Coordinates of C-alpha atoms in Angstrom, one line a residue:
M1 CA 10.9 -106.2 113.7
G2 CA 10.2 -103.8 116.2
R3 CA 7.6 -101.5 117.8
E4 CA 5.6 -99.6 115.3
E5 CA 2.7 -96.6 115.7
T6 CA -0.5 -97.8 114.1
A7 CA -4.0 -96.7 114.0
V8 CA -6.7 -99.1 115.2
P9 CA -9.3 -100.8 113.2
S10 CA -12.8 -99.6 113.3
R11 CA -15.0 -102.4 115.1
R12 CA -17.0 -104.7 112.8
A13 CA -19.1 -107.3 113.1
K14 CA -17.7 -111.0 114.2
P15 CA -18.1 -112.9 111.3
P16 CA -19.2 -116.4 112.0
T17 CA -16.2 -118.8 112.9
K18 CA -15.7 -122.4 111.6
K19 CA -14.9 -125.1 113.5
R20 CA -10.9 -125.8 112.8
R21 CA -9.5 -129.5 112.9
K22 CA -6.8 -129.6 115.9
R23 CA -3.7 -130.3 114.6
D24 CA -1.0 -132.6 116.6
P25 CA 1.6 -130.2 118.0
G26 CA 4.2 -131.9 117.0
T27 CA 3.4 -131.8 113.2
R28 CA 2.9 -128.1 113.8
A29 CA 6.8 -128.0 115.7
A30 CA 8.2 -130.3 112.6
S31 CA 6.5 -128.0 109.9
R32 CA 8.3 -124.6 111.8
N33 CA 11.5 -125.9 111.7
Q34 CA 11.4 -127.1 107.8
L35 CA 9.9 -123.6 107.5
E36 CA 12.9 -122.4 109.2
R37 CA 15.5 -124.6 107.2
L38 CA 14.0 -122.9 104.0
L39 CA 14.0 -119.5 105.1
T40 CA 17.4 -120.1 106.5
N41 CA 18.7 -120.5 102.6
L42 CA 17.1 -117.2 101.1
D43 CA 19.0 -114.3 100.5
E44 CA 16.6 -112.2 101.9
V45 CA 16.5 -111.6 106.1
T46 CA 12.9 -112.5 107.0
Y47 CA 11.2 -111.8 110.2
E48 CA 8.1 -111.9 112.5
V49 CA 6.5 -109.2 114.6
V50 CA 4.0 -109.6 117.3
T51 CA 1.8 -107.0 118.9
P52 CA -0.6 -107.9 121.3
G53 CA -2.8 -105.2 121.6
D54 CA -0.8 -102.1 121.3
P55 CA 1.8 -102.0 117.9
L56 CA 4.2 -99.5 119.6
T57 CA 5.1 -102.6 122.1
G58 CA 5.8 -105.4 119.1
K59 CA 8.1 -107.9 119.9
T60 CA 10.1 -109.9 117.6
V61 CA 9.7 -113.2 118.1
Y62 CA 11.7 -114.7 114.8
V63 CA 14.4 -113.5 112.6
S64 CA 16.4 -115.4 110.3
C65 CA 20.0 -115.9 110.7
Q66 CA 20.9 -113.7 107.9
V67 CA 20.3 -110.3 109.6
E68 CA 23.5 -111.1 111.2
A69 CA 25.5 -110.4 107.8
L70 CA 23.0 -107.6 107.1
V71 CA 23.9 -104.9 110.2
G72 CA 26.1 -107.4 112.8
H73 CA 23.6 -108.4 115.4
T74 CA 23.3 -112.0 115.7
P75 CA 18.7 -113.1 115.5
E76 CA 19.5 -113.7 119.6
E77 CA 20.1 -110.0 120.0
F78 CA 16.6 -108.6 118.5
L79 CA 15.3 -111.7 120.6
R80 CA 16.2 -110.5 123.4
D81 CA 15.8 -106.7 123.0
S82 CA 13.0 -106.1 120.8
S83 CA 13.8 -101.6 120.8
L84 CA 17.6 -103.2 118.6
W85 CA 16.0 -102.3 115.7
F86 CA 14.9 -98.5 116.9
H87 CA 18.4 -98.1 117.9
L88 CA 20.2 -99.1 114.3
L89 CA 17.4 -97.1 112.4
H90 CA 18.3 -94.1 110.7
P91 CA 16.2 -90.8 112.6
D92 CA 15.4 -89.4 109.3
D93 CA 13.4 -92.5 108.4
L94 CA 11.9 -93.0 111.1
E95 CA 8.6 -91.0 110.3
S96 CA 8.3 -92.5 106.9
V97 CA 8.4 -96.0 108.6
I98 CA 5.7 -95.3 110.9
E99 CA 3.3 -94.2 108.4
V100 CA 3.8 -96.9 105.9
T101 CA 3.1 -99.2 109.0
R102 CA 0.1 -97.5 109.7
T103 CA -0.9 -97.9 106.7
M104 CA -0.6 -101.3 106.3
Y105 CA -2.6 -101.6 109.6
E106 CA -5.6 -99.6 108.5
R107 CA -5.6 -101.6 104.8
R108 CA -4.3 -104.7 106.1
R109 CA -3.0 -104.9 102.7
P110 CA 0.9 -106.0 102.4
C111 CA 3.3 -102.6 102.1
S112 CA 6.8 -101.9 101.1
R113 CA 9.4 -99.8 103.2
L114 CA 12.8 -98.4 102.5
Y115 CA 14.9 -97.3 105.3
R116 CA 18.4 -97.3 106.6
L117 CA 20.1 -99.4 109.2
R118 CA 23.7 -98.9 111.2
H119 CA 25.8 -101.5 111.4
K120 CA 27.2 -103.0 114.2
T121 CA 31.2 -102.9 113.2
T122 CA 30.9 -100.1 110.7
G123 CA 28.7 -97.9 112.0
A124 CA 27.9 -97.2 108.2
Y125 CA 24.3 -96.9 107.4
R126 CA 22.8 -99.7 104.7
W127 CA 19.8 -99.3 102.6
I128 CA 17.2 -101.6 103.2
E129 CA 14.1 -102.7 101.6
D130 CA 11.5 -104.8 102.8
R131 CA 8.1 -105.8 102.4
I132 CA 5.8 -106.7 105.4
V133 CA 2.4 -108.6 105.1
P134 CA -0.3 -107.9 108.0
R135 CA -1.0 -110.8 110.3
L136 CA -4.5 -111.3 111.3
N137 CA -6.4 -113.5 113.9
G138 CA -9.7 -114.8 113.9
E139 CA -11.5 -111.8 114.4
A140 CA -9.6 -110.2 111.4
R141 CA -7.6 -107.7 113.2
V142 CA -3.9 -107.0 112.8
V143 CA -2.1 -109.0 115.6
G144 CA 1.4 -108.5 113.6
Y145 CA 3.6 -108.8 110.7
Y146 CA 6.1 -111.1 108.8
G147 CA 8.6 -109.3 106.6
A148 CA 11.5 -110.0 104.3
A149 CA 14.0 -107.4 104.0
R150 CA 17.1 -107.3 101.9
D151 CA 20.3 -104.9 101.6
V152 CA 20.0 -102.7 98.4
T153 CA 22.6 -100.4 99.0
D154 CA 24.2 -101.2 95.8
R155 CA 21.7 -100.6 93.7
I156 CA 20.7 -96.8 95.7
S157 CA 23.9 -95.9 95.4
A158 CA 23.9 -96.5 91.7
D159 CA 20.7 -94.9 91.2
E160 CA 21.5 -91.9 92.6
Q161 CA 24.9 -92.1 91.1
L162 CA 22.7 -92.5 87.8
R163 CA 20.6 -89.7 88.8
F164 CA 23.3 -87.0 89.4
Q165 CA 25.2 -87.9 86.3
S166 CA 21.8 -87.8 84.2
D167 CA 21.0 -84.4 86.0
I168 CA 24.7 -83.2 84.8
L169 CA 24.5 -84.2 81.5
R170 CA 20.8 -82.8 81.1
N171 CA 22.0 -79.0 82.1
V172 CA 25.1 -79.1 80.6
Q173 CA 25.6 -76.6 77.6
D174 CA 27.8 -79.1 75.4
N175 CA 25.9 -81.7 73.7
V176 CA 26.4 -85.2 74.7
I177 CA 25.4 -87.9 72.3
A178 CA 25.4 -91.7 73.3
T179 CA 25.3 -94.8 70.5
D180 CA 25.4 -98.3 70.4
L181 CA 28.0 -99.5 68.3
E182 CA 26.4 -99.6 65.0
G183 CA 25.7 -95.8 65.9
R184 CA 22.5 -95.8 66.6
I185 CA 21.3 -93.2 69.4
T186 CA 20.6 -94.5 73.1
Y187 CA 21.1 -91.0 74.7
W188 CA 20.5 -87.2 73.6
N189 CA 20.8 -84.3 75.4
E190 CA 19.0 -80.9 75.8
G191 CA 22.9 -79.4 74.6
V192 CA 22.5 -81.4 71.6
T193 CA 19.0 -79.8 71.2
A194 CA 19.9 -76.3 71.4
I195 CA 22.5 -76.6 69.3
F196 CA 21.1 -78.9 66.2
G197 CA 17.6 -78.4 66.8
Y198 CA 16.6 -81.8 67.0
G199 CA 15.1 -83.2 70.1
P200 CA 14.9 -86.4 71.7
E201 CA 12.4 -88.0 70.6
E202 CA 13.5 -87.6 66.9
M203 CA 17.0 -88.7 67.6
L204 CA 16.6 -91.7 69.8
G205 CA 17.2 -95.0 68.0
K206 CA 18.2 -93.2 64.3
T207 CA 21.8 -93.1 63.4
A208 CA 24.3 -90.2 64.3
A209 CA 24.8 -90.1 60.3
I210 CA 21.7 -87.7 60.1
L211 CA 24.3 -85.0 61.8
Y212 CA 26.9 -85.4 58.7
P213 CA 25.3 -85.0 55.4
D214 CA 28.4 -83.7 54.0
Q215 CA 30.3 -86.7 55.2
D216 CA 30.5 -90.5 53.4
P217 CA 28.8 -92.8 55.8
R218 CA 31.9 -95.6 55.4
A219 CA 33.8 -92.6 56.4
L220 CA 32.0 -92.0 59.7
A221 CA 32.2 -95.7 60.0
A222 CA 36.1 -96.2 59.2
D223 CA 36.3 -93.0 62.2
L224 CA 34.2 -95.5 64.5
E225 CA 36.5 -98.4 63.9
R226 CA 39.7 -96.1 64.7
V227 CA 38.4 -94.9 67.9
L228 CA 37.7 -98.5 68.7
Q229 CA 41.0 -99.0 68.4
G230 CA 42.6 -96.6 70.5
T231 CA 42.9 -93.5 68.2
D232 CA 41.5 -90.4 69.7
F233 CA 38.7 -88.6 67.4
L234 CA 38.8 -85.2 67.8
G235 CA 38.8 -81.6 66.4
E236 CA 36.8 -79.2 64.5
W237 CA 34.3 -80.5 62.2
L238 CA 31.3 -79.0 59.6
R239 CA 27.7 -80.0 61.2
R240 CA 24.4 -79.4 60.0
R241 CA 21.4 -78.3 62.2
K242 CA 17.7 -79.5 61.5
D243 CA 17.1 -76.2 59.2
G244 CA 20.3 -77.3 56.9
S245 CA 22.4 -74.0 58.1
P246 CA 25.8 -75.2 59.1
V247 CA 27.5 -75.5 62.1
W248 CA 31.1 -75.9 63.5
V249 CA 31.4 -78.2 66.7
D250 CA 34.5 -79.1 68.6
A251 CA 34.0 -82.6 68.8
K252 CA 35.7 -85.3 70.9
T253 CA 34.7 -89.3 70.7
N254 CA 35.2 -91.9 73.0
V255 CA 34.2 -95.7 73.7
L256 CA 31.6 -97.1 76.3
R257 CA 32.4 -100.4 77.6
G258 CA 30.3 -102.5 80.1
R259 CA 32.1 -104.2 83.6
D260 CA 33.7 -106.6 81.8
G261 CA 35.6 -104.4 79.7
R262 CA 34.1 -104.7 75.9
P263 CA 32.9 -102.1 74.0
T264 CA 29.1 -101.2 74.3
G265 CA 28.7 -98.3 72.0
F266 CA 30.4 -94.4 71.9
L267 CA 30.4 -91.1 73.5
G268 CA 30.3 -88.2 72.3
V269 CA 31.2 -84.8 73.4
A270 CA 30.7 -81.1 71.6
K271 CA 30.6 -77.5 71.9
D272 CA 29.3 -75.1 69.3
V273 CA 32.5 -72.9 68.4
T274 CA 30.7 -71.3 65.2
E275 CA 31.1 -67.9 66.9
R276 CA 34.2 -68.7 67.3
R277 CA 35.1 -69.8 64.0
R278 CA 33.3 -66.6 62.6
A279 CA 35.2 -64.3 64.8
E280 CA 38.7 -66.6 64.2
Q281 CA 37.9 -66.0 60.4
A282 CA 36.8 -62.7 60.8
L283 CA 40.3 -62.1 63.0
R284 CA 42.3 -63.8 60.1
E285 CA 40.6 -61.7 57.2
S286 CA 41.4 -58.5 59.2
E287 CA 44.8 -59.8 59.5
E288 CA 45.2 -60.3 56.4
R289 CA 44.4 -57.5 55.0
Y290 CA 46.3 -55.7 57.9
R291 CA 49.4 -57.7 56.3
T292 CA 48.6 -56.7 52.8
L293 CA 48.1 -52.7 54.3
F294 CA 51.3 -53.1 56.0
E295 CA 53.6 -55.0 52.8
T296 CA 52.4 -53.0 50.5
A297 CA 52.0 -49.5 52.2
T298 CA 54.3 -46.9 50.0
D299 CA 55.3 -45.4 53.7
A300 CA 57.1 -46.2 56.2
V301 CA 55.3 -48.5 58.5
Y302 CA 56.6 -49.6 62.2
I303 CA 56.2 -51.7 65.4
T304 CA 58.2 -50.8 68.2
T305 CA 58.6 -51.3 72.3
R306 CA 58.4 -48.6 74.6
S307 CA 62.2 -48.9 74.7
G308 CA 62.2 -48.2 70.8
R309 CA 63.3 -51.7 69.9
L310 CA 62.0 -52.3 66.9
L311 CA 59.4 -55.6 66.5
D312 CA 58.5 -55.5 63.0
A313 CA 58.8 -52.9 59.8
N314 CA 58.0 -53.0 56.1
D315 CA 59.9 -52.8 53.1
A316 CA 59.1 -49.2 52.5
A317 CA 60.5 -48.9 56.0
A318 CA 63.5 -51.0 54.9
E319 CA 63.8 -48.4 52.0
L320 CA 63.7 -45.3 53.7
W321 CA 66.7 -46.5 55.8
G322 CA 68.7 -47.8 52.9
G323 CA 69.6 -50.9 53.8
P324 CA 68.0 -55.0 54.0
R325 CA 64.8 -55.4 56.3
E326 CA 66.7 -57.8 58.4
E327 CA 69.4 -55.1 59.5
L328 CA 66.7 -52.6 60.2
L329 CA 65.4 -54.7 62.5
R330 CA 68.3 -54.9 64.6
L331 CA 68.2 -51.4 64.9
N332 CA 66.9 -49.4 67.9
V333 CA 64.1 -46.8 66.7
T334 CA 66.3 -44.2 68.4
E335 CA 69.0 -44.8 66.0
L336 CA 67.4 -43.3 63.0
Y337 CA 66.4 -39.7 64.3
A338 CA 69.1 -37.7 63.1
D339 CA 68.0 -35.1 66.3
P340 CA 67.1 -37.2 69.6
R341 CA 65.0 -34.4 70.6
D342 CA 62.5 -35.6 67.8
R343 CA 62.1 -39.0 69.4
E344 CA 61.4 -37.3 72.7
R345 CA 58.7 -34.8 71.5
F346 CA 57.3 -37.8 69.9
V347 CA 57.3 -39.8 72.7
E348 CA 55.6 -37.1 74.8
E349 CA 53.0 -36.7 72.5
I350 CA 51.6 -39.9 72.0
E351 CA 51.9 -40.9 75.9
R352 CA 50.0 -37.8 76.4
Q353 CA 47.6 -38.0 74.0
G354 CA 47.5 -41.9 72.6
V355 CA 48.4 -40.7 69.2
V356 CA 50.9 -38.8 67.1
R357 CA 49.6 -36.8 64.0
N358 CA 51.8 -35.2 61.5
L359 CA 55.3 -34.6 63.4
E360 CA 57.9 -33.2 61.0
I361 CA 61.2 -35.1 62.2
R362 CA 64.4 -35.6 60.4
A363 CA 65.4 -39.3 59.7
R364 CA 68.8 -40.5 59.4
H365 CA 69.9 -42.4 56.3
R366 CA 72.0 -45.6 56.2
D367 CA 74.6 -43.4 54.0
G368 CA 74.9 -40.6 56.7
T369 CA 72.8 -38.4 54.8
V370 CA 69.4 -36.9 56.4
R371 CA 65.8 -37.2 54.9
D372 CA 62.6 -35.3 56.2
C373 CA 59.6 -37.1 57.8
L374 CA 56.3 -36.6 58.7
V375 CA 55.4 -39.3 61.7
S376 CA 52.1 -40.3 62.7
G377 CA 52.0 -43.2 65.4
S378 CA 49.4 -44.6 68.0
A379 CA 49.9 -46.4 71.3
R380 CA 49.9 -49.9 71.5
R381 CA 48.3 -51.5 74.6
A382 CA 47.9 -54.5 76.6
A383 CA 44.5 -56.2 77.6
D384 CA 44.6 -54.1 81.2
G385 CA 45.3 -50.9 78.8
T386 CA 49.4 -50.6 79.8
V387 CA 50.9 -49.0 76.6
V388 CA 53.3 -51.8 75.6
G389 CA 55.1 -50.2 72.2
Y390 CA 54.2 -47.7 69.4
Q391 CA 53.1 -48.1 65.8
G392 CA 54.3 -45.5 63.5
V393 CA 53.7 -44.5 60.2
A394 CA 56.8 -42.4 58.5
H395 CA 55.9 -40.3 55.1
D396 CA 59.3 -39.2 53.5
I397 CA 58.5 -35.8 52.3
T398 CA 62.5 -35.2 51.8
G399 CA 61.4 -34.4 48.0
R400 CA 58.5 -31.8 48.7
K401 CA 60.5 -30.2 51.1
R402 CA 63.3 -29.5 48.5
A403 CA 60.9 -28.4 46.0
E404 CA 59.3 -26.1 48.4
D405 CA 62.9 -24.8 49.5
M406 CA 63.5 -24.0 45.5
V407 CA 60.1 -22.7 45.1
R408 CA 60.4 -20.5 48.3
A409 CA 63.7 -19.7 47.2
S410 CA 62.5 -18.5 43.5
R411 CA 60.1 -16.7 45.4
D412 CA 62.2 -14.5 47.0
R413 CA 64.2 -13.9 44.3
L414 CA 61.1 -13.0 42.6
R415 CA 60.4 -10.8 45.0
A416 CA 63.6 -9.3 45.1
L417 CA 63.5 -9.0 41.5
A418 CA 60.0 -7.5 41.7
V419 CA 61.4 -5.3 44.3
E420 CA 64.5 -3.9 42.2
L421 CA 62.5 -3.1 39.3
H422 CA 59.9 -1.6 41.2
S423 CA 62.7 0.5 42.6
V424 CA 64.4 1.3 38.7
Y425 CA 60.9 1.8 37.7
E426 CA 60.3 4.4 40.4
A427 CA 63.2 5.7 40.3
D428 CA 62.6 6.3 36.1
R429 CA 59.4 7.5 36.9
T430 CA 60.9 10.0 39.2
A431 CA 63.8 11.2 36.7
I432 CA 61.2 11.1 34.0
A433 CA 58.7 13.6 35.8
R434 CA 62.0 15.7 37.5
E435 CA 63.0 15.9 33.4
I436 CA 59.5 16.9 32.2
H437 CA 59.1 19.3 35.0
D438 CA 62.1 20.8 34.9
E439 CA 63.1 21.4 31.4
F440 CA 59.5 21.2 29.7
G441 CA 58.3 22.9 32.4
Q442 CA 60.7 25.6 32.1
A443 CA 60.7 26.0 28.2
L444 CA 56.8 26.2 28.5
T445 CA 57.2 29.1 30.8
G446 CA 59.8 30.9 29.1
L447 CA 58.0 30.6 25.7
K448 CA 54.8 31.8 27.6
M449 CA 57.3 35.2 28.6
D450 CA 57.9 35.2 25.4
L451 CA 54.8 35.2 23.7
T452 CA 53.2 37.9 26.3
W453 CA 56.0 40.8 25.8
L454 CA 55.0 40.2 22.1
V455 CA 51.3 40.8 23.1
D456 CA 52.4 43.6 24.4
R457 CA 54.5 44.8 21.4
C458 CA 52.2 43.8 18.7
A459 CA 48.9 45.5 20.3
S460 CA 49.2 48.4 17.8
G461 CA 50.0 46.8 14.7
P462 CA 47.2 44.6 12.5
K463 CA 44.6 42.7 14.4
E464 CA 44.8 39.5 13.6
V465 CA 48.4 39.5 15.3
P466 CA 46.9 39.7 18.9
E467 CA 44.2 37.6 17.8
R468 CA 47.2 34.9 16.7
L469 CA 49.1 35.6 20.1
G470 CA 46.3 35.0 22.3
T471 CA 45.5 31.5 21.0
M472 CA 49.3 30.5 21.3
L473 CA 49.1 31.5 25.1
E474 CA 46.0 29.6 25.9
L475 CA 47.5 26.9 24.1
V476 CA 51.2 27.5 26.2
D477 CA 48.8 26.9 29.0
R478 CA 47.5 24.0 28.3
S479 CA 50.7 22.7 27.6
V480 CA 52.0 23.9 30.9
E481 CA 48.8 22.2 32.8
A482 CA 49.6 19.0 31.2
V483 CA 53.0 19.1 31.7
R484 CA 52.3 19.7 35.3
R485 CA 49.2 16.7 35.3
L486 CA 51.9 14.2 33.4
A487 CA 54.9 14.8 36.3
A488 CA 52.3 14.5 38.9
H489 CA 51.0 11.4 37.3
L490 CA 54.1 9.7 36.8
R491 CA 55.4 11.0 40.4
P492 CA 53.3 13.6 42.6
A493 CA 55.7 16.3 43.9
V494 CA 53.4 16.3 46.8
L495 CA 54.8 12.8 48.2
D496 CA 58.4 13.8 48.6
D497 CA 58.0 17.1 49.9
L498 CA 55.2 16.9 52.1
G499 CA 55.1 13.1 52.9
I500 CA 52.2 10.1 52.6
A501 CA 49.2 11.7 54.1
A502 CA 49.5 14.6 52.1
A503 CA 50.0 12.7 48.6
I504 CA 46.8 10.4 49.8
E505 CA 44.4 13.3 50.5
W506 CA 46.0 15.0 47.3
L507 CA 44.8 11.5 45.2
S508 CA 41.7 10.8 46.8
E509 CA 41.2 15.0 45.3
D510 CA 42.4 14.5 42.0
F511 CA 40.7 10.8 41.6
A512 CA 37.2 12.7 42.7
K513 CA 37.4 15.7 40.1
H514 CA 38.7 13.2 37.1
S515 CA 36.4 10.3 37.6
G516 CA 33.3 12.1 39.1
I517 CA 33.0 9.7 41.5
E518 CA 32.9 11.0 45.3
C519 CA 36.3 10.0 47.5
G520 CA 36.5 10.2 51.4
C521 CA 39.8 10.4 52.7
D522 CA 41.0 9.3 56.2
V523 CA 44.9 9.8 57.1
P524 CA 46.5 10.5 60.1
S525 CA 46.9 14.0 61.3
A526 CA 50.9 13.6 61.7
E527 CA 53.0 12.3 59.0
P528 CA 54.2 8.5 59.8
P529 CA 57.9 8.0 60.1
L530 CA 57.8 6.1 56.7
G531 CA 60.8 5.7 54.5
P532 CA 60.2 6.6 50.7
D533 CA 60.0 3.2 50.1
R534 CA 57.2 2.0 51.6
A535 CA 55.5 5.5 51.5
T536 CA 55.9 4.6 47.5
A537 CA 54.0 1.6 48.0
V538 CA 51.5 2.6 49.7
F539 CA 50.4 5.3 47.4
R540 CA 51.3 3.2 44.3
I541 CA 48.9 0.7 46.0
A542 CA 46.2 3.2 46.7
Q543 CA 46.6 4.8 43.1
E544 CA 46.0 1.5 41.6
A545 CA 43.0 0.5 43.7
L546 CA 41.2 4.0 42.6
T547 CA 42.5 2.9 39.1
N548 CA 40.2 -0.7 39.6
V549 CA 37.4 1.6 41.1
A550 CA 37.0 3.8 37.8
R551 CA 37.2 1.1 35.6
H552 CA 35.4 -1.9 36.9
S553 CA 33.2 -1.4 40.0
G554 CA 30.8 1.2 38.7
A555 CA 30.6 2.7 42.3
R556 CA 29.4 6.3 42.9
H557 CA 30.9 6.3 46.3
V558 CA 34.7 5.1 48.0
E559 CA 36.5 5.8 51.2
I560 CA 40.0 5.6 51.3
A561 CA 41.2 5.2 55.2
F562 CA 45.1 5.0 56.1
T563 CA 46.9 4.1 59.4
A564 CA 50.1 3.9 60.7
T565 CA 51.5 2.8 64.1
D566 CA 54.1 1.2 65.6
E567 CA 52.2 -2.8 65.1
G568 CA 51.8 -2.0 61.4
I569 CA 50.6 0.2 58.0
G570 CA 47.2 -0.4 57.3
L571 CA 45.5 0.6 53.8
E572 CA 41.5 0.2 53.2
V573 CA 39.5 1.2 49.6
R574 CA 35.9 0.3 50.3
D575 CA 33.6 1.2 47.3
D576 CA 29.9 0.8 46.9
G577 CA 30.4 -0.7 43.7
K578 CA 29.8 -4.8 42.2
G579 CA 32.1 -5.8 44.1
I580 CA 34.5 -8.9 42.8
T581 CA 34.3 -12.7 42.7
E582 CA 36.5 -15.3 43.9
D583 CA 37.3 -16.3 40.3
Q584 CA 38.7 -13.0 39.4
V585 CA 40.5 -12.7 42.0
A586 CA 42.4 -16.0 41.3
S587 CA 42.6 -15.1 37.7
V588 CA 45.8 -14.8 36.0
R589 CA 44.4 -11.5 34.4
S590 CA 44.1 -9.8 37.8
I591 CA 47.1 -8.4 38.0
G592 CA 46.0 -4.5 39.7
L593 CA 45.3 -7.0 43.1
I594 CA 49.0 -8.9 42.4

């Protein structure tokens, strides 16, 4: 149907010619007319192109009338203008058409061409498929060709659409299965293989029931029948992979219909939702555990917005409030604080750190009383990290606080009692020491003076009298010394006369003298301004510590260091003995340390 570029055939030996019988011109014309009538009734466009010498200068010598319906131009237009076909040809198809035509010239064999021609009226291109047959002369050279062309636009569009759809179905991650009305698989994409493990070669032609081993085949048939009746077949279903492991799929099945609208099969689309199901199950279990802990917790658990509106609270919170849960949830959490500043401290700390640990607050009870609580909480955040509220836990410590107050009061009373007993004890010791020193000391001193007088008067008497009087004087001297030592032990006069520093020095010297343990002493050079009660307490502590050293330590040396400044009083007694264990310190028998 136009000019074509072609290769020049190789020169060959001229075949021997045969004598042909001349046909009558009228007969030839009649035969041609008959042939044209036959071609006119075909669905295809037939044509003839002659190429005398140069194929590029080919001339269209015949085109059937069907060409007008194909491209909108009459046969006469093609006969008048042999270049018309080239003007209608799509530019992108020119090279392939020339290549196919060249192949026909070279091989002198029929070829098929596929190209696009532009319609005269619409301007749209139509896909044309034609088959060209070379026309040979007596020397077996190609001098033209015959062609039969037909419109294949619809077929090309359908093929492209099918190819496009096939590419989509092949690459989607969801699984797509097509079956006939009997349930035999006719299509199986790669998504199904990825989910179930079966390849297309294993499943094509087989029934889809292989994927549903846990489902009764009759139930499956009933489901498909409902789909045919127009009922949607969708939901999440438990299936089995090739290895037998379970897989959850979110599936939907539709009816496939032919051009006439009749059902031809089923199309199923499913998505693997196993991981989602597992995540949902884990979330559900987590929520159940949380709800169980929330409801059974003995501490009050509550959730609020940032403004304080209560969103949820457990029974323990309602019990702490003292009213029904529904009534509690109608309140703002700020109404539950006896002191609004406690709420401000809670919000400030949780906004700054994200959490609050054991913040002591006072909560208001429904009856107007106040409860002491330890509150811990954390911030609740949206997906973007914005704080949207708080979750808190309140532990009622009212009973513990009361017990602590009672213990504290009892301890204060015991301390006051101990102070009083100590004061009475010291007063009694002071009185006894003074009585011993004054009464016994003076009596013994007077007795000694009388014995001395008698010794002087009886010097000339019998020998045994002076000896007996001397023995009595020694006994009186020892008694005086014992009285002084007893009085000093009860209440050393140096403590009252010279002060605490001198008293500690005297104590260290007396301890070294009677125990045989070296005792060093470091005290301030100036007497610290301590009252009598504190001075007495320091002295008794030092005295008791040295008594413990002598009784339990096995030490050979001990050091006493006493300091008194504006910052406080310090007394340290250190020895080189065996020490004391923590159990001994904690023992109820460690009265000395207490």
